[in-house]
Amino acid sequence: MRLELSRAVQGCRLGLLTGLGNTGQHSLEVPGCLLYTRCATVPHLTQDTLHTLRDLPSVTQVSVDSLAEHHEVLEEFKEGLRKFAGLHDTVLFCSLHDSANSIPAGHVTNKTVSVWGSGGRIELTAARFMAIQAAIQPDFYQSMADGETWQAGTSRKRVRKAVDRTLAHLDECLVLHQKTQELKQSEIFGVVEGGDILEERLRSARETAKRPVGGFVLDGFHSAAMDQDVRVQLIKATSAELPQEKPRLVLGVGRPDEVISCVEAGVDLFESFFPFQVTERGCALSFNYNIDPDPETAVLEFNGEMPAVKKLNSNGDENMTPYEMNLKDKRYHDDFRPLVEGCSCYCCEKHMRAYVHHLLVTNELLGGVLLMLHNMAHYLGFFKALREAITSDRLQDFKNRVLHCREGD
Amino acid sequence: MAVSSAAPLALRIVAECPVSKARACTLTLPHCAVSTPVFMPVGTQGTLKGITVDQLEDLDCQICLGNTYHLGMRPGPELIEKADGLHGFMKWNRNLLTDSGGFQMVSLVELSEVTEEGVTFHSPYDGKEILLTPEQSIAIQNSLGSDIMMQLDDVVSSTVKGPRVEEAMHRSVRWLDRCIAANKNPDRQNLFAIIQGGLDAKLRKACLDEMTKRDVPGFAIGGLSGGEEKDDFWKMVTLSTEHLPREKPRYLMGVGYALDLVVCVALGCDMFDCVFPTRTARFGSALVPWGSLQLKQKQYAKDFQPIDPDCQCPTCRRHSRAYLHALFKSDTAAMHHITIHNISYQLTLMQSVRQSIIEQRFPEFVKAFMKRMFPSREQYPSWAVEALQSVNICVC
């Protein structure tokens, strides 16, 4: 793979990741997100419903969490996960964990990490980890890593150990990677650890950059793990140590405000588990990212007549963000408008808030399907608008528009 | 719509089996034409369990069910009427059939009491006492705007014997008249009568005699597919079709197993509904011509063929049993894949049945069907053999 950067504006990198896939014909715009899946399926969606979405990311993400328990089956199948799952013509990236789930702490040793499947915990050595990658046959994957530094008050000693172990795992994985026939076409990404300790972050970045990796995964920056400002500082510093021409993917960051600040700090790629989390709490992404509203709306805004930004709905899930609306709220019972005016996803073109509300209240499966479609479409739209804003030098307008929601009324 | 306002239903008999009582028809309803025999999937709460209306259309479904009891509770008839009826609410552009709510009342709700006025029960959501009368059932169904509505009948389990059965039969006739009188939209909504009488031939016949005097666009055969013996079941079905008008559709309620569908087509039924195919899908059970596959079982973990190599549904064209088995551990989409397959199976089965009737080879079709479904002749259920024999199809 090759990263062709077209510009760098206020810290943001804009470009195209090319040469992806086994025939090298796929590409992914940067900054951008991957297509989040569980066991190679976008949650709730079959291929038919998935493909009502336009401009899907060309890279699908899977995790060892959901695949380790199927190792034996994949080995017997021999032809890799893409074929096993009926995914024609997509690029496959494999991460260690599923960022939508929280990982119980305390299961990392010097030689092993653990993943969590439907049957419980599975312990992996580097050898077993690589055997699983050989069975999956991803186009690129992150190396095995110790990322358990996200708890508050993790000691310096523990953070240092995480960096050391991760480098050791990377070296072991690299050796095994070279010897594995099934991974000849794959690339391995190094994982940068270091918790919230600047020195360790720099050390991890420099050391990882010395290895022949295709790109970098920034771990331990999960939303819950640290303050936005600390994250931004650390990523900026880390980023300066990494080769410019290799892509950087950050794990566990999904909220729009956090995405923007990470992009400004030098991150290229994100996971798209966030729309899934929004879906699971019965919410729909509704924040405005359009900096060029149609003339009618523009006039209303100018005259201060736009409705005030939605306050957080009451009775919402405690994890609800200001970027979404709670469709379970009674107020939508007879609201016949689409989820988001102007959205062209299947749910908004066909259905109304009252119907989605009904599906959620009655616990009907279609509720999840429709919300997943909308939330994914909205999120992809956000990334597209972000790229356009960077391209046209209007990042500040874009931030004002998106982050306005965050400030409330 | 091409249908005259005086009659929102027209049945054209395309072909009849010269051997049995099977027929292939085209049933024209307000939203589109339906080819019969037809299996109607059940979308209880205004949705077909995880499938979009587009997916349902792509499977060539022409009519499906909504449930008056559930929708009457949530979100309620006023809201649905404001949303342009159930069609407008769920955005289904083809036909809808709603049942009266009577069956749920008896099967789902505790302490329901039936009087001449209607059925009294306690709402499961707020405990309030609710009375569902024939007039109210029709009012709700008028708000839902379904193409076919069912009368409110006095439903009695088929395992109940004694005077209650007769009482229920007579009351159902009286309630039919009240329903007919209450229908605000006879020009766009078809009200079907439901033949009752339990497993008593005399009572059934009496009910048939009475109800066929009323000029309704179609008849349902009710009170069966409960827990009764299959031997009794088929006899009541064939008795009913014997005395129902040829030129009106016959809807056998609650029948959905493949074998039952084929036999009851032979006995003269045109329309069927059942929750079984969609419900069993959510448990990982995939229907196939030779039975069913319980995909959650370990034996399918490494089975890399599709559910049915001959099936053309989206699930079978793309996925293997092994992948679906794995997916069940991770995501609800696994259920959707099986739901799509099972609906496709049922609809395709009915299409094949219809085609064989049109091509005058229905008895051969039945024989081949039985051979595929059962490992040997000794395992053909005797009730099915007898039922088919009664209409001159010999599968033994």
PDB file of C-alpha atoms in Angstrom, chain B residues 126-327:
ATOM      1  CA  ASP B 126     -51.257  -0.987  31.849  1.00  0.00           C
ATOM      2  CA  GLY B 127     -53.655  -3.564  33.246  1.00  0.00           C
ATOM      3  CA  LYS B 128     -56.708  -1.604  32.136  1.00  0.00           C
ATOM      4  CA  GLU B 129     -59.772  -3.559  31.193  1.00  0.00           C
ATOM      5  CA  ILE B 130     -60.499  -3.471  27.469  1.00  0.00           C
ATOM      6  CA  LEU B 131     -63.515  -4.677  25.602  1.00  0.00           C
ATOM      7  CA  LEU B 132     -63.037  -5.656  21.982  1.00  0.00           C
ATOM      8  CA  THR B 133     -66.344  -5.805  20.135  1.00  0.00           C
ATOM      9  CA  PRO B 134     -66.931  -6.753  16.500  1.00  0.00           C
ATOM     10  CA  GLU B 135     -67.547  -3.066  15.798  1.00  0.00           C
ATOM     11  CA  GLN B 136     -64.294  -2.003  17.410  1.00  0.00           C
ATOM     12  CA  SER B 137     -62.272  -4.664  15.663  1.00  0.00           C
ATOM     13  CA  ILE B 138     -63.626  -3.481  12.326  1.00  0.00           C
ATOM     14  CA  ALA B 139     -63.071   0.155  13.290  1.00  0.00           C
ATOM     15  CA  ILE B 140     -59.421  -0.574  14.023  1.00  0.00           C
ATOM     16  CA  GLN B 141     -59.054  -2.516  10.796  1.00  0.00           C
ATOM     17  CA  ASN B 142     -60.726   0.327   8.891  1.00  0.00           C
ATOM     18  CA  SER B 143     -58.075   2.639  10.339  1.00  0.00           C
ATOM     19  CA  LEU B 144     -55.352   0.199   9.372  1.00  0.00           C
ATOM     20  CA  GLY B 145     -56.733   0.192   5.848  1.00  0.00           C
ATOM     21  CA  SER B 146     -55.890  -3.415   5.073  1.00  0.00           C
ATOM     22  CA  ASP B 147     -56.960  -4.926   1.767  1.00  0.00           C
ATOM     23  CA  ILE B 148     -58.474  -7.919   3.536  1.00  0.00           C
ATOM     24  CA  MET B 149     -59.958  -7.731   7.030  1.00  0.00           C
ATOM     25  CA  MET B 150     -61.077 -10.642   9.133  1.00  0.00           C
ATOM     26  CA  GLN B 151     -64.308 -10.704  11.099  1.00  0.00           C
ATOM     27  CA  LEU B 152     -64.084 -10.896  14.844  1.00  0.00           C
ATOM     28  CA  ASP B 153     -64.936 -14.493  15.638  1.00  0.00           C
ATOM     29  CA  ASP B 154     -65.579 -16.249  18.931  1.00  0.00           C
ATOM     30  CA  VAL B 155     -62.421 -18.297  19.000  1.00  0.00           C
ATOM     31  CA  VAL B 156     -62.400 -21.591  20.825  1.00  0.00           C
ATOM     32  CA  SER B 157     -59.424 -23.909  20.961  1.00  0.00           C
ATOM     33  CA  SER B 158     -59.841 -26.946  18.728  1.00  0.00           C
ATOM     34  CA  THR B 159     -59.184 -29.190  21.687  1.00  0.00           C
ATOM     35  CA  VAL B 160     -62.273 -27.915  23.528  1.00  0.00           C
ATOM     36  CA  LYS B 161     -65.368 -30.079  23.269  1.00  0.00           C
ATOM     37  CA  GLY B 162     -68.946 -29.695  24.352  1.00  0.00           C
ATOM     38  CA  PRO B 163     -71.553 -26.931  24.152  1.00  0.00           C
ATOM     39  CA  ARG B 164     -69.022 -24.100  24.166  1.00  0.00           C
ATOM     40  CA  VAL B 165     -68.109 -24.997  20.586  1.00  0.00           C
ATOM     41  CA  GLU B 166     -71.656 -24.664  19.385  1.00  0.00           C
ATOM     42  CA  GLU B 167     -72.187 -21.457  21.279  1.00  0.00           C
ATOM     43  CA  ALA B 168     -69.038 -20.012  19.706  1.00  0.00           C
ATOM     44  CA  MET B 169     -70.122 -21.047  16.230  1.00  0.00           C
ATOM     45  CA  HIS B 170     -73.497 -19.339  16.461  1.00  0.00           C
ATOM     46  CA  ARG B 171     -72.010 -16.264  18.043  1.00  0.00           C
ATOM     47  CA  SER B 172     -69.439 -16.048  15.241  1.00  0.00           C
ATOM     48  CA  VAL B 173     -72.303 -15.912  12.749  1.00  0.00           C
ATOM     49  CA  ARG B 174     -73.968 -13.098  14.670  1.00  0.00           C
ATOM     50  CA  TRP B 175     -70.635 -11.294  14.980  1.00  0.00           C
ATOM     51  CA  LEU B 176     -70.103 -11.672  11.237  1.00  0.00           C
ATOM     52  CA  ASP B 177     -73.285  -9.724  10.628  1.00  0.00           C
ATOM     53  CA  ARG B 178     -72.209  -7.030  13.052  1.00  0.00           C
ATOM     54  CA  CYS B 179     -68.823  -6.822  11.338  1.00  0.00           C
ATOM     55  CA  ILE B 180     -70.399  -6.502   7.899  1.00  0.00           C
ATOM     56  CA  ALA B 181     -72.616  -3.700   9.189  1.00  0.00           C
ATOM     57  CA  ALA B 182     -69.652  -1.932  10.795  1.00  0.00           C
ATOM     58  CA  ASN B 183     -67.379  -1.897   7.752  1.00  0.00           C
ATOM     59  CA  LYS B 184     -66.977   1.744   6.689  1.00  0.00           C
ATOM     60  CA  ASN B 185     -64.999   0.910   3.572  1.00  0.00           C
ATOM     61  CA  PRO B 186     -66.642  -1.952   1.691  1.00  0.00           C
ATOM     62  CA  ASP B 187     -65.415  -0.368  -1.531  1.00  0.00           C
ATOM     63  CA  ARG B 188     -61.737  -0.743  -0.634  1.00  0.00           C
ATOM     64  CA  GLN B 189     -61.508  -3.253   2.160  1.00  0.00           C
ATOM     65  CA  ASN B 190     -62.607  -6.860   1.847  1.00  0.00           C
ATOM     66  CA  LEU B 191     -64.193  -8.471   4.900  1.00  0.00           C
ATOM     67  CA  PHE B 192     -63.741 -12.226   5.116  1.00  0.00           C
ATOM     68  CA  ALA B 193     -65.946 -14.505   7.168  1.00  0.00           C
ATOM     69  CA  ILE B 194     -64.359 -17.206   9.327  1.00  0.00           C
ATOM     70  CA  ILE B 195     -65.967 -20.625   9.353  1.00  0.00           C
ATOM     71  CA  GLN B 196     -65.995 -22.131  12.833  1.00  0.00           C
ATOM     72  CA  GLY B 197     -67.554 -25.260  14.351  1.00  0.00           C
ATOM     73  CA  GLY B 198     -64.510 -26.918  15.841  1.00  0.00           C
ATOM     74  CA  LEU B 199     -64.053 -30.559  14.939  1.00  0.00           C
ATOM     75  CA  ASP B 200     -67.763 -31.296  14.771  1.00  0.00           C
ATOM     76  CA  ALA B 201     -68.872 -31.950  11.198  1.00  0.00           C
ATOM     77  CA  LYS B 202     -72.499 -31.032  11.940  1.00  0.00           C
ATOM     78  CA  LEU B 203     -71.538 -27.727  13.519  1.00  0.00           C
ATOM     79  CA  ARG B 204     -69.147 -26.915  10.703  1.00  0.00           C
ATOM     80  CA  LYS B 205     -71.763 -27.642   8.138  1.00  0.00           C
ATOM     81  CA  ALA B 206     -74.286 -25.484   9.972  1.00  0.00           C
ATOM     82  CA  CYS B 207     -71.775 -22.668  10.077  1.00  0.00           C
ATOM     83  CA  LEU B 208     -71.004 -23.057   6.395  1.00  0.00           C
ATOM     84  CA  ASP B 209     -74.692 -22.993   5.514  1.00  0.00           C
ATOM     85  CA  GLU B 210     -75.260 -19.816   7.476  1.00  0.00           C
ATOM     86  CA  MET B 211     -72.131 -17.884   6.557  1.00  0.00           C
ATOM     87  CA  THR B 212     -72.319 -18.642   2.855  1.00  0.00           C
ATOM     88  CA  LYS B 213     -75.684 -16.916   2.850  1.00  0.00           C
ATOM     89  CA  ARG B 214     -73.817 -13.652   3.502  1.00  0.00           C
ATOM     90  CA  ASP B 215     -72.302 -11.971   0.503  1.00  0.00           C
ATOM     91  CA  VAL B 216     -68.709 -11.627   1.683  1.00  0.00           C
ATOM     92  CA  PRO B 217     -65.812 -11.486  -0.799  1.00  0.00           C
ATOM     93  CA  GLY B 218     -64.001 -14.452   0.767  1.00  0.00           C
ATOM     94  CA  PHE B 219     -64.037 -17.114   3.468  1.00  0.00           C
ATOM     95  CA  ALA B 220     -61.497 -18.270   5.976  1.00  0.00           C
ATOM     96  CA  ILE B 221     -61.456 -21.655   7.606  1.00  0.00           C
ATOM     97  CA  GLY B 222     -60.788 -21.018  11.255  1.00  0.00           C
ATOM     98  CA  GLY B 223     -60.574 -22.833  14.516  1.00  0.00           C
ATOM     99  CA  LEU B 224     -58.094 -25.379  13.209  1.00  0.00           C
ATOM    100  CA  SER B 225     -54.278 -25.587  13.378  1.00  0.00           C
ATOM    101  CA  GLY B 226     -54.476 -25.437  17.150  1.00  0.00           C
ATOM    102  CA  GLY B 227     -53.459 -28.623  18.866  1.00  0.00           C
ATOM    103  CA  GLU B 228     -55.943 -30.946  17.277  1.00  0.00           C
ATOM    104  CA  GLU B 229     -55.183 -34.330  15.758  1.00  0.00           C
ATOM    105  CA  LYS B 230     -54.216 -34.081  12.120  1.00  0.00           C
ATOM    106  CA  ASP B 231     -56.757 -36.770  11.285  1.00  0.00           C
ATOM    107  CA  ASP B 232     -59.538 -34.479  12.449  1.00  0.00           C
ATOM    108  CA  PHE B 233     -57.883 -31.408  10.987  1.00  0.00           C
ATOM    109  CA  TRP B 234     -57.889 -32.458   7.347  1.00  0.00           C
ATOM    110  CA  LYS B 235     -61.445 -33.724   7.465  1.00  0.00           C
ATOM    111  CA  MET B 236     -62.700 -30.357   8.641  1.00  0.00           C
ATOM    112  CA  VAL B 237     -60.665 -28.612   5.945  1.00  0.00           C
ATOM    113  CA  THR B 238     -62.055 -30.725   3.143  1.00  0.00           C
ATOM    114  CA  LEU B 239     -65.591 -30.501   4.505  1.00  0.00           C
ATOM    115  CA  SER B 240     -65.238 -26.739   4.510  1.00  0.00           C
ATOM    116  CA  THR B 241     -63.922 -26.401   0.969  1.00  0.00           C
ATOM    117  CA  GLU B 242     -66.640 -28.774  -0.174  1.00  0.00           C
ATOM    118  CA  HIS B 243     -69.275 -26.293   0.878  1.00  0.00           C
ATOM    119  CA  LEU B 244     -67.580 -23.007   0.126  1.00  0.00           C
ATOM    120  CA  PRO B 245     -68.365 -21.255  -3.146  1.00  0.00           C
ATOM    121  CA  ARG B 246     -65.946 -22.124  -5.920  1.00  0.00           C
ATOM    122  CA  GLU B 247     -65.603 -18.579  -7.151  1.00  0.00           C
ATOM    123  CA  LYS B 248     -64.479 -17.089  -3.853  1.00  0.00           C
ATOM    124  CA  PRO B 249     -61.054 -17.451  -2.212  1.00  0.00           C
ATOM    125  CA  ARG B 250     -60.573 -19.942   0.640  1.00  0.00           C
ATOM    126  CA  TYR B 251     -58.113 -18.871   3.321  1.00  0.00           C
ATOM    127  CA  LEU B 252     -56.914 -21.541   5.755  1.00  0.00           C
ATOM    128  CA  MET B 253     -55.680 -19.689   8.831  1.00  0.00           C
ATOM    129  CA  GLY B 254     -52.554 -20.593  10.731  1.00  0.00           C
ATOM    130  CA  VAL B 255     -51.283 -23.251   8.369  1.00  0.00           C
ATOM    131  CA  GLY B 256     -47.650 -23.100   7.406  1.00  0.00           C
ATOM    132  CA  TYR B 257     -45.693 -26.355   7.497  1.00  0.00           C
ATOM    133  CA  ALA B 258     -44.762 -27.340   3.955  1.00  0.00           C
ATOM    134  CA  LEU B 259     -46.562 -30.668   4.087  1.00  0.00           C
ATOM    135  CA  ASP B 260     -49.731 -29.075   5.428  1.00  0.00           C
ATOM    136  CA  LEU B 261     -49.634 -26.447   2.693  1.00  0.00           C
ATOM    137  CA  VAL B 262     -49.358 -28.983  -0.102  1.00  0.00           C
ATOM    138  CA  VAL B 263     -52.072 -31.238   1.288  1.00  0.00           C
ATOM    139  CA  CYS B 264     -54.454 -28.375   1.936  1.00  0.00           C
ATOM    140  CA  VAL B 265     -53.950 -27.025  -1.572  1.00  0.00           C
ATOM    141  CA  ALA B 266     -55.032 -30.458  -2.765  1.00  0.00           C
ATOM    142  CA  LEU B 267     -58.078 -30.108  -0.535  1.00  0.00           C
ATOM    143  CA  GLY B 268     -59.050 -26.835  -2.206  1.00  0.00           C
ATOM    144  CA  CYS B 269     -57.484 -24.005  -0.175  1.00  0.00           C
ATOM    145  CA  ASP B 270     -56.008 -20.889  -1.812  1.00  0.00           C
ATOM    146  CA  MET B 271     -54.419 -18.777   0.936  1.00  0.00           C
ATOM    147  CA  PHE B 272     -52.370 -19.561   4.002  1.00  0.00           C
ATOM    148  CA  ASP B 273     -50.559 -17.746   6.813  1.00  0.00           C
ATOM    149  CA  CYS B 274     -48.312 -18.858   9.644  1.00  0.00           C
ATOM    150  CA  VAL B 275     -45.681 -17.405  11.944  1.00  0.00           C
ATOM    151  CA  PHE B 276     -43.717 -20.645  11.898  1.00  0.00           C
ATOM    152  CA  PRO B 277     -41.264 -19.987   9.032  1.00  0.00           C
ATOM    153  CA  THR B 278     -40.243 -16.569  10.299  1.00  0.00           C
ATOM    154  CA  ARG B 279     -40.282 -17.535  13.944  1.00  0.00           C
ATOM    155  CA  THR B 280     -38.244 -20.669  13.488  1.00  0.00           C
ATOM    156  CA  ALA B 281     -35.719 -18.704  11.426  1.00  0.00           C
ATOM    157  CA  ARG B 282     -34.840 -16.628  14.449  1.00  0.00           C
ATOM    158  CA  PHE B 283     -33.912 -19.811  16.248  1.00  0.00           C
ATOM    159  CA  GLY B 284     -31.542 -20.749  13.475  1.00  0.00           C
ATOM    160  CA  SER B 285     -33.807 -23.246  11.792  1.00  0.00           C
ATOM    161  CA  ALA B 286     -33.623 -23.153   7.985  1.00  0.00           C
ATOM    162  CA  LEU B 287     -36.397 -24.828   5.983  1.00  0.00           C
ATOM    163  CA  VAL B 288     -35.404 -27.111   3.124  1.00  0.00           C
ATOM    164  CA  PRO B 289     -37.293 -29.510   0.847  1.00  0.00           C
ATOM    165  CA  TRP B 290     -36.155 -32.434   2.944  1.00  0.00           C
ATOM    166  CA  GLY B 291     -36.947 -30.958   6.355  1.00  0.00           C
ATOM    167  CA  SER B 292     -35.001 -28.348   8.240  1.00  0.00           C
ATOM    168  CA  LEU B 293     -31.444 -27.557   9.272  1.00  0.00           C
ATOM    169  CA  GLN B 294     -30.771 -26.432  12.830  1.00  0.00           C
ATOM    170  CA  LEU B 295     -27.872 -24.193  11.898  1.00  0.00           C
ATOM    171  CA  LYS B 296     -26.819 -23.424  15.443  1.00  0.00           C
ATOM    172  CA  GLN B 297     -25.803 -27.035  15.902  1.00  0.00           C
ATOM    173  CA  LYS B 298     -22.109 -27.928  15.866  1.00  0.00           C
ATOM    174  CA  GLN B 299     -22.450 -30.171  12.829  1.00  0.00           C
ATOM    175  CA  TYR B 300     -22.787 -27.112  10.613  1.00  0.00           C
ATOM    176  CA  ALA B 301     -19.654 -25.343  11.863  1.00  0.00           C
ATOM    177  CA  LYS B 302     -17.604 -26.677   8.962  1.00  0.00           C
ATOM    178  CA  ASP B 303     -20.356 -27.232   6.427  1.00  0.00           C
ATOM    179  CA  PHE B 304     -19.345 -24.968   3.568  1.00  0.00           C
ATOM    180  CA  GLN B 305     -22.309 -25.461   1.283  1.00  0.00           C
ATOM    181  CA  PRO B 306     -25.292 -23.093   1.211  1.00  0.00           C
ATOM    182  CA  ILE B 307     -28.469 -23.999   3.105  1.00  0.00           C
ATOM    183  CA  ASP B 308     -29.939 -25.414  -0.111  1.00  0.00           C
ATOM    184  CA  PRO B 309     -27.683 -25.599  -3.185  1.00  0.00           C
ATOM    185  CA  ASP B 310     -30.783 -25.319  -5.402  1.00  0.00           C
ATOM    186  CA  CYS B 311     -32.225 -22.281  -3.650  1.00  0.00           C
ATOM    187  CA  GLN B 312     -31.936 -18.915  -5.413  1.00  0.00           C
ATOM    188  CA  CYS B 313     -32.577 -16.673  -2.434  1.00  0.00           C
ATOM    189  CA  PRO B 314     -30.016 -13.975  -1.532  1.00  0.00           C
ATOM    190  CA  THR B 315     -28.840 -15.959   1.490  1.00  0.00           C
ATOM    191  CA  CYS B 316     -28.114 -19.149  -0.422  1.00  0.00           C
ATOM    192  CA  ARG B 317     -26.502 -17.310  -3.301  1.00  0.00           C
ATOM    193  CA  ARG B 318     -23.897 -15.766  -1.033  1.00  0.00           C
ATOM    194  CA  HIS B 319     -23.508 -17.576   2.277  1.00  0.00           C
ATOM    195  CA  SER B 320     -22.671 -20.991   3.598  1.00  0.00           C
ATOM    196  CA  ARG B 321     -24.133 -22.938   6.496  1.00  0.00           C
ATOM    197  CA  ALA B 322     -20.770 -22.620   8.238  1.00  0.00           C
ATOM    198  CA  TYR B 323     -20.723 -18.833   7.976  1.00  0.00           C
ATOM    199  CA  LEU B 324     -24.292 -18.540   9.229  1.00  0.00           C
ATOM    200  CA  HIS B 325     -23.465 -20.891  12.088  1.00  0.00           C
ATOM    201  CA  ALA B 326     -20.535 -18.647  13.044  1.00  0.00           C
ATOM    202  CA  LEU B 327     -22.519 -15.445  12.591  1.00  0.00           C
TER     203      LEU B 327
END
